[in-house]
Amino acid sequence: MSAGQASSVAVGSLDPVRALQHTLYRSAKADPGRRFHALRDKVYRRDVLWRAWVRVRRNNGAPGIDETTLAEVEEYGVEKFLDELAEDLKNDRWRSRPARRVLIPKPGSSEKRPLSIPVVRDRVVAAAVKIVLEPIFEAQFLPCSFGFRPKRSTHDALQVLIDKSWRGNRWVVETDIANCFSAIPHEKLMQTIEERVSDQGVLKLLRAMLRAGVMADGVVRREVTGAAQGGPLSPLLCNIYLHRLDRAWDTDAHGVLVRYCDDLVVMCRSRGQAQAALERLRVLLAGLGLECKESKTRIVELAEGGEGVDFLGFHNRLVRGRTPRSAHLVFLARWPSRRAVQHARDRIRSITARSRMLLPTEQLVAELNLFLRGWAGYFRYGNSALVFGQVRNYALSRLALLLSKRGNRRRAWGWGMARVLASPDHLGLISLDGIVVLPRPFRAWKG
């Protein structure tokens, strides 16, 4: 069987939506200069809309300004809902509505992040547009980009830091882009999209989404900048726009760029290269109408006993091995950052708050376990054993404190702890021992 026949068989074995994406990806990869002109009819394909609905339903988001919930759509009938939406898109009757603006706290910070919640219909359309556009742009994205991309993760980005520091890139430029999602200029974004897409129907849909605006306190605001954070399409639009930064970057001159959406580090070989890299970043971002967030911008030398760098929830620091076999090695270790640990403590404290004292112990332990599994599942790929022990001990301590209050023993914290420790399995609280996977240079992070 020839390679072409094998490829045809592979595509045919996929479900229709995956086959569509595979075809678009291969076409975009084969011809980097091609502009796609026949995409609109694919957006309102029933199988594409169904896949979009599944993704929206899985996220289980809040209602938009029309207060229509996902449950209400299911009660109305998903098939009927999608049929009507397909007809509106096909006949150019669909109109994007303003998103509902809410402010959510940033973990470990007093700042609040603006979140835009579109109505359910608009979320499904945005998810369908993403299904069609993502493979086209994914074909041109560069290896330095990791955020919100298929088969790429935060741990892939973190592995680059380990590999490059091992090779001597130990000067780090650390920054992120100030208000990135709300600062992207619409016209420049559309110009970037038009480099690969010429279908006027799809471009019209995108412009409608960008101009829909947001509603806050009963007032609709329509800006000329911003890809509203919270919608299914905004991470892809951000990556499409910041691809202009990626392709302008010169690794040989300015070091290795690692970008996770709007969060950036550059691994450099000297202070001079790091300073040049930071200046180059500022120039490139200014050309895009963006800027570095100065409060999070700095140059750090990774040195034994020196400072570390916080990136993607981890604190990364150069350390020396502690065993006889590793004492001669200096390597980049990582563990949960202070902000990540504080987030864990805050969440544990809220689960074991005094207001929840009358809830069954089993329910409290189940909620603690659910959080700890998710939190530790992310941070287990690092040198996190010590921090894991501290976080679990804090959970035990909070559980003991709640039990002592429930037993009307306000000063008998030891009584509550004794009860927890007397239980063979600590009342069912999961253990975090033995789950850590130590990262190694030039090895798959899951290994």
GROMACS .gro file of C-alpha atoms in nm:
model
  447
    1MET     CA    1   0.000   0.000   0.000
    2SER     CA    2   0.136   0.339  -0.095
    3ALA     CA    3   0.174   0.628   0.151
    4GLY     CA    4  -0.113   0.813  -0.020
    5GLN     CA    5  -0.343   0.510   0.005
    6ALA     CA    6  -0.253   0.464   0.372
    7SER     CA    7  -0.332   0.828   0.437
    8SER     CA    8  -0.669   0.795   0.262
    9VAL     CA    9  -0.756   0.491   0.471
   10ALA     CA   10  -0.655   0.675   0.789
   11VAL     CA   11  -0.875   0.973   0.703
   12GLY     CA   12  -1.165   0.750   0.611
   13SER     CA   13  -1.145   0.575   0.947
   14LEU     CA   14  -1.195   0.903   1.132
   15ASP     CA   15  -1.534   1.042   1.220
   16PRO     CA   16  -1.655   1.303   0.967
   17VAL     CA   17  -1.561   1.607   1.176
   18ARG     CA   18  -1.211   1.475   1.245
   19ALA     CA   19  -1.177   1.386   0.878
   20LEU     CA   20  -1.273   1.743   0.785
   21GLN     CA   21  -1.015   1.885   1.024
   22HIS     CA   22  -0.749   1.645   0.900
   23THR     CA   23  -0.814   1.748   0.539
   24LEU     CA   24  -0.798   2.118   0.623
   25TYR     CA   25  -0.477   2.070   0.821
   26ARG     CA   26  -0.305   1.877   0.541
   27SER     CA   27  -0.409   2.133   0.281
   28ALA     CA   28  -0.282   2.423   0.494
   29LYS     CA   29   0.043   2.241   0.572
   30ALA     CA   30   0.108   2.150   0.209
   31ASP     CA   31   0.061   2.508   0.085
   32PRO     CA   32   0.157   2.774   0.346
   33GLY     CA   33   0.045   3.051   0.110
   34ARG     CA   34  -0.302   2.913   0.043
   35ARG     CA   35  -0.606   3.120   0.140
   36PHE     CA   36  -0.919   2.916   0.213
   37HIS     CA   37  -1.236   3.039   0.045
   38ALA     CA   38  -1.500   2.763   0.096
   39LEU     CA   39  -1.549   2.736   0.473
   40ARG     CA   40  -1.884   2.893   0.564
   41ASP     CA   41  -2.090   2.589   0.466
   42LYS     CA   42  -1.874   2.375   0.695
   43VAL     CA   43  -1.956   2.592   0.997
   44TYR     CA   44  -2.326   2.510   0.978
   45ARG     CA   45  -2.282   2.143   0.893
   46ARG     CA   46  -2.499   1.949   1.138
   47ASP     CA   47  -2.218   1.720   1.254
   48VAL     CA   48  -1.993   2.023   1.314
   49LEU     CA   49  -2.266   2.202   1.510
   50TRP     CA   50  -2.331   1.888   1.712
   51ARG     CA   51  -1.961   1.858   1.800
   52ALA     CA   52  -1.964   2.227   1.894
   53TRP     CA   53  -2.265   2.171   2.120
   54VAL     CA   54  -2.090   1.877   2.291
   55ARG     CA   55  -1.790   2.098   2.368
   56VAL     CA   56  -2.006   2.381   2.499
   57ARG     CA   57  -2.210   2.140   2.712
   58ARG     CA   58  -1.896   1.981   2.853
   59ASN     CA   59  -1.775   2.319   2.977
   60ASN     CA   60  -2.106   2.365   3.162
   61GLY     CA   61  -2.090   2.745   3.154
   62ALA     CA   62  -2.326   3.001   3.302
   63PRO     CA   63  -2.606   3.165   3.100
   64GLY     CA   64  -2.553   3.483   2.898
   65ILE     CA   65  -2.762   3.799   2.893
   66ASP     CA   66  -3.072   3.611   2.774
   67GLU     CA   67  -3.049   3.390   3.088
   68THR     CA   68  -3.096   3.075   2.877
   69THR     CA   69  -2.922   2.783   3.048
   70LEU     CA   70  -2.781   2.468   2.892
   71ALA     CA   71  -3.043   2.266   3.077
   72GLU     CA   72  -3.318   2.474   2.918
   73VAL     CA   73  -3.173   2.406   2.573
   74GLU     CA   74  -3.181   2.034   2.649
   75GLU     CA   75  -3.539   2.061   2.766
   76TYR     CA   76  -3.630   2.249   2.447
   77GLY     CA   77  -3.455   1.980   2.239
   78VAL     CA   78  -3.094   1.991   2.125
   79GLU     CA   79  -3.174   1.858   1.777
   80LYS     CA   80  -3.438   2.126   1.724
   81PHE     CA   81  -3.208   2.394   1.866
   82LEU     CA   82  -2.924   2.298   1.628
   83ASP     CA   83  -3.156   2.268   1.327
   84GLU     CA   84  -3.282   2.622   1.385
   85LEU     CA   85  -2.929   2.751   1.439
   86ALA     CA   86  -2.810   2.584   1.116
   87GLU     CA   87  -3.096   2.746   0.922
   88ASP     CA   88  -3.017   3.089   1.068
   89LEU     CA   89  -2.650   3.055   0.974
   90LYS     CA   90  -2.726   2.923   0.628
   91ASN     CA   91  -2.974   3.203   0.553
   92ASP     CA   92  -2.760   3.475   0.712
   93ARG     CA   93  -3.013   3.538   0.990
   94TRP     CA   94  -2.781   3.469   1.286
   95ARG     CA   95  -2.688   3.779   1.488
   96SER     CA   96  -2.432   3.783   1.766
   97ARG     CA   97  -2.553   3.922   2.098
   98PRO     CA   98  -2.343   4.107   2.360
   99ALA     CA   99  -2.170   3.889   2.617
  100ARG     CA  100  -2.240   3.920   2.987
  101ARG     CA  101  -1.940   4.072   3.167
  102VAL     CA  102  -1.843   3.940   3.511
  103LEU     CA  103  -1.531   3.991   3.721
  104ILE     CA  104  -1.369   3.685   3.873
  105PRO     CA  105  -1.081   3.686   4.123
  106LYS     CA  106  -0.738   3.579   4.007
  107PRO     CA  107  -0.606   3.291   4.223
  108GLY     CA  108  -0.361   3.416   4.484
  109SER     CA  109  -0.418   3.780   4.392
  110SER     CA  110  -0.646   4.069   4.484
  111GLU     CA  111  -0.686   4.151   4.114
  112LYS     CA  112  -0.996   4.054   3.921
  113ARG     CA  113  -1.010   3.921   3.567
  114PRO     CA  114  -1.292   4.031   3.331
  115LEU     CA  115  -1.478   3.730   3.193
  116SER     CA  116  -1.729   3.752   2.907
  117ILE     CA  117  -2.011   3.497   2.893
  118PRO     CA  118  -2.183   3.478   2.553
  119VAL     CA  119  -2.535   3.340   2.515
  120VAL     CA  120  -2.555   2.965   2.442
  121ARG     CA  121  -2.633   3.012   2.070
  122ASP     CA  122  -2.328   3.231   2.022
  123ARG     CA  123  -2.108   2.989   2.214
  124VAL     CA  124  -2.210   2.704   1.984
  125VAL     CA  125  -2.141   2.914   1.673
  126ALA     CA  126  -1.801   3.020   1.811
  127ALA     CA  127  -1.713   2.658   1.889
  128ALA     CA  128  -1.816   2.555   1.535
  129VAL     CA  129  -1.600   2.831   1.382
  130LYS     CA  130  -1.310   2.713   1.597
  131ILE     CA  131  -1.354   2.353   1.476
  132VAL     CA  132  -1.320   2.475   1.116
  133LEU     CA  133  -1.044   2.735   1.159
  134GLU     CA  134  -0.819   2.567   1.414
  135PRO     CA  135  -0.659   2.307   1.181
  136ILE     CA  136  -0.583   2.574   0.921
  137PHE     CA  137  -0.389   2.790   1.166
  138GLU     CA  138  -0.251   2.499   1.364
  139ALA     CA  139  -0.062   2.401   1.048
  140GLN     CA  140   0.141   2.725   1.065
  141PHE     CA  141   0.187   2.770   1.441
  142LEU     CA  142   0.546   2.737   1.560
  143PRO     CA  143   0.696   2.505   1.824
  144CYS     CA  144   0.752   2.795   2.067
  145SER     CA  145   0.374   2.828   2.117
  146PHE     CA  146   0.212   2.592   2.370
  147GLY     CA  147  -0.107   2.746   2.507
  148PHE     CA  148  -0.453   2.611   2.413
  149ARG     CA  149  -0.323   2.397   2.128
  150PRO     CA  150  -0.406   2.033   2.049
  151LYS     CA  151  -0.156   1.782   2.189
  152ARG     CA  152   0.050   2.053   2.360
  153SER     CA  153   0.040   2.132   2.730
  154THR     CA  154   0.188   2.340   3.009
  155HIS     CA  155   0.422   2.053   3.094
  156ASP     CA  156   0.558   2.051   2.738
  157ALA     CA  157   0.646   2.420   2.784
  158LEU     CA  158   0.803   2.354   3.124
  159GLN     CA  159   1.014   2.076   2.976
  160VAL     CA  160   1.175   2.330   2.741
  161LEU     CA  161   1.298   2.526   3.046
  162ILE     CA  162   1.461   2.213   3.187
  163ASP     CA  163   1.623   2.116   2.857
  164LYS     CA  164   1.754   2.463   2.774
  165SER     CA  165   1.884   2.534   3.124
  166TRP     CA  166   2.078   2.205   3.105
  167ARG     CA  167   2.239   2.331   2.786
  168GLY     CA  168   2.345   2.659   2.945
  169ASN     CA  169   2.053   2.896   2.877
  170ARG     CA  170   2.036   3.023   3.234
  171TRP     CA  171   1.941   3.386   3.190
  172VAL     CA  172   1.563   3.415   3.177
  173VAL     CA  173   1.340   3.698   3.060
  174GLU     CA  174   1.010   3.660   3.243
  175THR     CA  175   0.700   3.860   3.143
  176ASP     CA  176   0.342   3.847   3.028
  177ILE     CA  177   0.134   4.067   2.802
  178ALA     CA  178  -0.071   4.335   2.975
  179ASN     CA  179  -0.447   4.285   2.928
  180CYS     CA  180  -0.376   4.076   2.621
  181PHE     CA  181  -0.727   3.949   2.549
  182SER     CA  182  -0.883   4.293   2.582
  183ALA     CA  183  -0.605   4.482   2.397
  184ILE     CA  184  -0.584   4.293   2.066
  185PRO     CA  185  -0.683   4.541   1.791
  186HIS     CA  186  -0.974   4.404   1.586
  187GLU     CA  187  -0.852   4.532   1.250
  188LYS     CA  188  -0.500   4.395   1.288
  189LEU     CA  189  -0.642   4.064   1.410
  190MET     CA  190  -0.870   4.040   1.105
  191GLN     CA  191  -0.578   4.123   0.876
  192THR     CA  192  -0.385   3.833   1.028
  193ILE     CA  193  -0.679   3.597   0.980
  194GLU     CA  194  -0.723   3.712   0.620
  195GLU     CA  195  -0.369   3.593   0.544
  196ARG     CA  196  -0.514   3.238   0.544
  197VAL     CA  197  -0.892   3.285   0.509
  198SER     CA  198  -1.067   3.461   0.221
  199ASP     CA  199  -1.419   3.323   0.278
  200GLN     CA  200  -1.624   3.638   0.329
  201GLY     CA  201  -1.901   3.450   0.508
  202VAL     CA  202  -1.664   3.329   0.781
  203LEU     CA  203  -1.491   3.667   0.804
  204LYS     CA  204  -1.833   3.828   0.849
  205LEU     CA  205  -1.912   3.587   1.134
  206LEU     CA  206  -1.583   3.673   1.303
  207ARG     CA  207  -1.637   4.046   1.271
  208ALA     CA  208  -1.986   4.009   1.417
  209MET     CA  209  -1.847   3.823   1.717
  210LEU     CA  210  -1.576   4.081   1.777
  211ARG     CA  211  -1.819   4.373   1.749
  212ALA     CA  212  -2.093   4.219   1.962
  213GLY     CA  213  -1.952   4.389   2.271
  214VAL     CA  214  -2.022   4.316   2.636
  215MET     CA  215  -2.299   4.415   2.873
  216ALA     CA  216  -2.211   4.533   3.223
  217ASP     CA  217  -2.457   4.701   3.461
  218GLY     CA  218  -2.717   4.710   3.185
  219VAL     CA  219  -2.494   4.904   2.943
  220VAL     CA  220  -2.355   4.756   2.621
  221ARG     CA  221  -1.999   4.855   2.534
  222ARG     CA  222  -1.853   4.786   2.190
  223GLU     CA  223  -1.478   4.833   2.176
  224VAL     CA  224  -1.241   4.830   1.877
  225THR     CA  225  -1.002   4.602   2.063
  226GLY     CA  226  -1.029   4.273   2.243
  227ALA     CA  227  -1.112   3.906   2.191
  228ALA     CA  228  -1.351   3.857   2.482
  229GLN     CA  229  -1.194   3.618   2.732
  230GLY     CA  230  -1.440   3.345   2.821
  231GLY     CA  231  -1.569   3.250   2.476
  232PRO     CA  232  -1.468   2.925   2.299
  233LEU     CA  233  -1.288   3.112   2.021
  234SER     CA  234  -1.082   3.367   2.217
  235PRO     CA  235  -0.774   3.146   2.289
  236LEU     CA  236  -0.743   3.057   1.919
  237LEU     CA  237  -0.779   3.422   1.815
  238CYS     CA  238  -0.510   3.516   2.067
  239ASN     CA  239  -0.273   3.252   1.929
  240ILE     CA  240  -0.345   3.359   1.570
  241TYR     CA  241  -0.254   3.718   1.652
  242LEU     CA  242   0.053   3.638   1.863
  243HIS     CA  243   0.182   3.410   1.587
  244ARG     CA  244   0.307   3.735   1.437
  245LEU     CA  245   0.537   3.765   1.740
  246ASP     CA  246   0.648   3.402   1.712
  247ARG     CA  247   0.745   3.421   1.346
  248ALA     CA  248   0.937   3.750   1.394
  249TRP     CA  249   1.144   3.603   1.677
  250ASP     CA  250   1.510   3.523   1.605
  251THR     CA  251   1.618   3.240   1.835
  252ASP     CA  252   1.986   3.265   1.742
  253ALA     CA  253   2.003   3.636   1.825
  254HIS     CA  254   1.767   3.663   2.121
  255GLY     CA  255   1.735   3.319   2.284
  256VAL     CA  256   1.464   3.054   2.302
  257LEU     CA  257   1.109   3.190   2.326
  258VAL     CA  258   0.853   2.986   2.521
  259ARG     CA  259   0.501   3.125   2.492
  260TYR     CA  260   0.191   2.992   2.664
  261CYS     CA  261  -0.076   3.218   2.516
  262ASP     CA  262   0.007   3.558   2.674
  263ASP     CA  263   0.259   3.424   2.929
  264LEU     CA  264   0.621   3.440   2.807
  265VAL     CA  265   0.972   3.342   2.904
  266VAL     CA  266   1.290   3.362   2.697
  267MET     CA  267   1.587   3.137   2.779
  268CYS     CA  268   1.915   3.317   2.705
  269ARG     CA  269   2.286   3.239   2.736
  270SER     CA  270   2.404   3.571   2.882
  271ARG     CA  271   2.282   3.886   3.053
  272GLY     CA  272   2.349   4.083   2.735
  273GLN     CA  273   2.138   3.848   2.527
  274ALA     CA  274   1.859   3.864   2.787
  275GLN     CA  275   1.858   4.244   2.782
  276ALA     CA  276   1.850   4.242   2.402
  277ALA     CA  277   1.567   3.987   2.410
  278LEU     CA  278   1.357   4.202   2.643
  279GLU     CA  279   1.408   4.507   2.424
  280ARG     CA  280   1.315   4.302   2.117
  281LEU     CA  281   1.000   4.178   2.292
  282ARG     CA  282   0.893   4.533   2.372
  283VAL     CA  283   0.948   4.645   2.012
  284LEU     CA  284   0.756   4.353   1.862
  285LEU     CA  285   0.467   4.386   2.106
  286ALA     CA  286   0.444   4.761   2.045
  287GLY     CA  287   0.411   4.687   1.674
  288LEU     CA  288   0.114   4.466   1.760
  289GLY     CA  289  -0.048   4.732   1.979
  290LEU     CA  290   0.044   4.539   2.296
  291GLU     CA  291   0.291   4.582   2.580
  292CYS     CA  292   0.463   4.389   2.858
  293LYS     CA  293   0.311   4.398   3.204
  294GLU     CA  294   0.590   4.580   3.383
  295SER     CA  295   0.506   4.447   3.730
  296LYS     CA  296   0.573   4.094   3.601
  297THR     CA  297   0.869   4.174   3.379
  298ARG     CA  298   1.223   4.098   3.495
  299ILE     CA  299   1.550   3.931   3.401
  300VAL     CA  300   1.663   3.648   3.628
  301GLU     CA  301   1.987   3.451   3.633
  302LEU     CA  302   1.931   3.087   3.719
  303ALA     CA  303   2.217   3.015   3.957
  304GLU     CA  304   2.264   2.776   4.246
  305GLY     CA  305   2.138   2.952   4.556
  306GLY     CA  306   1.992   3.234   4.347
  307GLU     CA  307   1.647   3.340   4.243
  308GLY     CA  308   1.399   3.127   4.058
  309VAL     CA  309   1.127   3.189   3.802
  310ASP     CA  310   0.753   3.134   3.840
  311PHE     CA  311   0.598   2.997   3.522
  312LEU     CA  312   0.266   2.818   3.467
  313GLY     CA  313   0.206   2.765   3.839
  314PHE     CA  314   0.550   2.621   3.915
  315HIS     CA  315   0.850   2.780   4.081
  316ASN     CA  316   1.159   2.685   3.877
  317ARG     CA  317   1.495   2.705   4.052
  318LEU     CA  318   1.849   2.577   3.995
  319VAL     CA  319   1.952   2.333   4.268
  320ARG     CA  320   2.227   2.081   4.342
  321GLY     CA  321   2.156   1.712   4.386
  322ARG     CA  322   2.127   1.597   4.749
  323THR     CA  323   2.233   1.235   4.717
  324PRO     CA  324   2.591   1.105   4.683
  325ARG     CA  325   2.518   0.998   4.327
  326SER     CA  326   2.376   1.337   4.226
  327ALA     CA  327   2.581   1.580   4.437
  328HIS     CA  328   2.789   1.679   4.135
  329LEU     CA  329   2.482   1.774   3.931
  330VAL     CA  330   2.320   2.117   3.917
  331PHE     CA  331   1.978   2.109   3.751
  332LEU     CA  332   1.652   2.299   3.721
  333ALA     CA  333   1.398   2.173   3.974
  334ARG     CA  334   1.038   2.284   4.007
  335TRP     CA  335   0.763   2.270   4.264
  336PRO     CA  336   0.430   2.451   4.318
  337SER     CA  337   0.475   2.827   4.341
  338ARG     CA  338   0.376   3.022   4.651
  339ARG     CA  339   0.067   3.147   4.470
  340ALA     CA  340  -0.033   2.791   4.378
  341VAL     CA  341   0.015   2.673   4.737
  342GLN     CA  342  -0.185   2.968   4.867
  343HIS     CA  343  -0.463   2.883   4.625
  344ALA     CA  344  -0.464   2.526   4.759
  345ARG     CA  345  -0.478   2.647   5.120
  346ASP     CA  346  -0.760   2.891   5.038
  347ARG     CA  347  -0.962   2.618   4.870
  348ILE     CA  348  -0.909   2.376   5.160
  349ARG     CA  349  -1.009   2.649   5.404
  350SER     CA  350  -1.330   2.719   5.212
  351ILE     CA  351  -1.422   2.349   5.205
  352THR     CA  352  -1.366   2.319   5.580
  353ALA     CA  353  -1.516   2.656   5.675
  354ARG     CA  354  -1.703   2.684   6.003
  355SER     CA  355  -2.026   2.751   5.815
  356ARG     CA  356  -2.006   2.393   5.683
  357MET     CA  357  -1.957   2.235   6.024
  358LEU     CA  358  -2.288   2.047   6.019
  359LEU     CA  359  -2.221   1.873   5.688
  360PRO     CA  360  -2.139   1.500   5.708
  361THR     CA  361  -1.770   1.423   5.745
  362GLU     CA  362  -1.789   1.195   5.442
  363GLN     CA  363  -1.906   1.483   5.222
  364LEU     CA  364  -1.629   1.714   5.342
  365VAL     CA  365  -1.365   1.447   5.283
  366ALA     CA  366  -1.507   1.374   4.936
  367GLU     CA  367  -1.480   1.743   4.842
  368LEU     CA  368  -1.127   1.766   4.979
  369ASN     CA  369  -1.026   1.456   4.784
  370LEU     CA  370  -1.178   1.589   4.463
  371PHE     CA  371  -0.977   1.910   4.492
  372LEU     CA  372  -0.654   1.741   4.602
  373ARG     CA  373  -0.667   1.489   4.317
  374GLY     CA  374  -0.699   1.764   4.058
  375TRP     CA  375  -0.442   1.995   4.217
  376ALA     CA  376  -0.187   1.719   4.274
  377GLY     CA  377  -0.256   1.569   3.932
  378TYR     CA  378  -0.115   1.884   3.775
  379PHE     CA  379   0.174   1.947   4.015
  380ARG     CA  380   0.290   1.584   4.046
  381TYR     CA  381   0.519   1.635   3.745
  382GLY     CA  382   0.787   1.815   3.944
  383ASN     CA  383   0.995   1.802   4.260
  384SER     CA  384   0.679   1.849   4.464
  385ALA     CA  385   0.690   1.581   4.737
  386LEU     CA  386   0.773   1.824   5.021
  387VAL     CA  387   0.499   2.071   4.924
  388PHE     CA  388   0.250   1.786   4.880
  389GLY     CA  389   0.318   1.676   5.237
  390GLN     CA  390   0.262   2.030   5.364
  391VAL     CA  391  -0.065   2.073   5.174
  392ARG     CA  392  -0.203   1.738   5.287
  393ASN     CA  393  -0.104   1.809   5.648
  394TYR     CA  394  -0.290   2.138   5.622
  395ALA     CA  395  -0.598   1.953   5.499
  396LEU     CA  396  -0.570   1.711   5.794
  397SER     CA  397  -0.529   2.002   6.033
  398ARG     CA  398  -0.834   2.182   5.898
  399LEU     CA  399  -1.040   1.864   5.915
  400ALA     CA  400  -0.931   1.808   6.277
  401LEU     CA  401  -1.018   2.168   6.367
  402LEU     CA  402  -1.366   2.128   6.220
  403LEU     CA  403  -1.424   1.805   6.413
  404SER     CA  404  -1.314   1.964   6.739
  405LYS     CA  405  -1.559   2.252   6.686
  406ARG     CA  406  -1.834   2.008   6.600
  407GLY     CA  407  -1.762   1.823   6.926
  408ASN     CA  408  -1.787   2.153   7.116
  409ARG     CA  409  -1.419   2.129   7.209
  410ARG     CA  410  -1.300   2.470   7.099
  411ARG     CA  411  -0.960   2.440   7.258
  412ALA     CA  412  -0.916   2.071   7.194
  413TRP     CA  413  -0.764   2.078   6.846
  414GLY     CA  414  -0.551   1.783   6.959
  415TRP     CA  415  -0.869   1.585   7.024
  416GLY     CA  416  -0.981   1.639   6.665
  417MET     CA  417  -0.639   1.551   6.528
  418ALA     CA  418  -0.624   1.238   6.743
  419ARG     CA  419  -0.958   1.131   6.598
  420VAL     CA  420  -0.833   1.186   6.243
  421LEU     CA  421  -0.506   1.003   6.305
  422ALA     CA  422  -0.679   0.717   6.487
  423SER     CA  423  -0.870   0.639   6.169
  424PRO     CA  424  -0.684   0.374   5.964
  425ASP     CA  425  -0.719   0.585   5.648
  426HIS     CA  426  -0.738   0.934   5.807
  427LEU     CA  427  -1.116   0.935   5.755
  428GLY     CA  428  -1.065   0.862   5.385
  429LEU     CA  429  -0.847   1.164   5.301
  430ILE     CA  430  -0.629   1.060   5.008
  431SER     CA  431  -0.253   1.031   5.041
  432LEU     CA  432  -0.025   1.227   4.810
  433ASP     CA  433   0.279   1.009   4.879
  434GLY     CA  434   0.454   0.834   4.596
  435ILE     CA  435   0.277   1.007   4.306
  436VAL     CA  436   0.551   1.256   4.212
  437VAL     CA  437   0.720   1.216   3.873
  438LEU     CA  438   1.061   1.384   3.868
  439PRO     CA  439   1.137   1.577   3.547
  440ARG     CA  440   1.456   1.492   3.360
  441PRO     CA  441   1.637   1.675   3.078
  442PHE     CA  442   1.555   1.550   2.728
  443ARG     CA  443   1.305   1.289   2.847
  444ALA     CA  444   0.930   1.282   2.795
  445TRP     CA  445   0.779   1.458   3.098
  446LYS     CA  446   0.531   1.176   3.161
  447GLY     CA  447   0.819   0.932   3.190
   0.00000   0.00000   0.00000
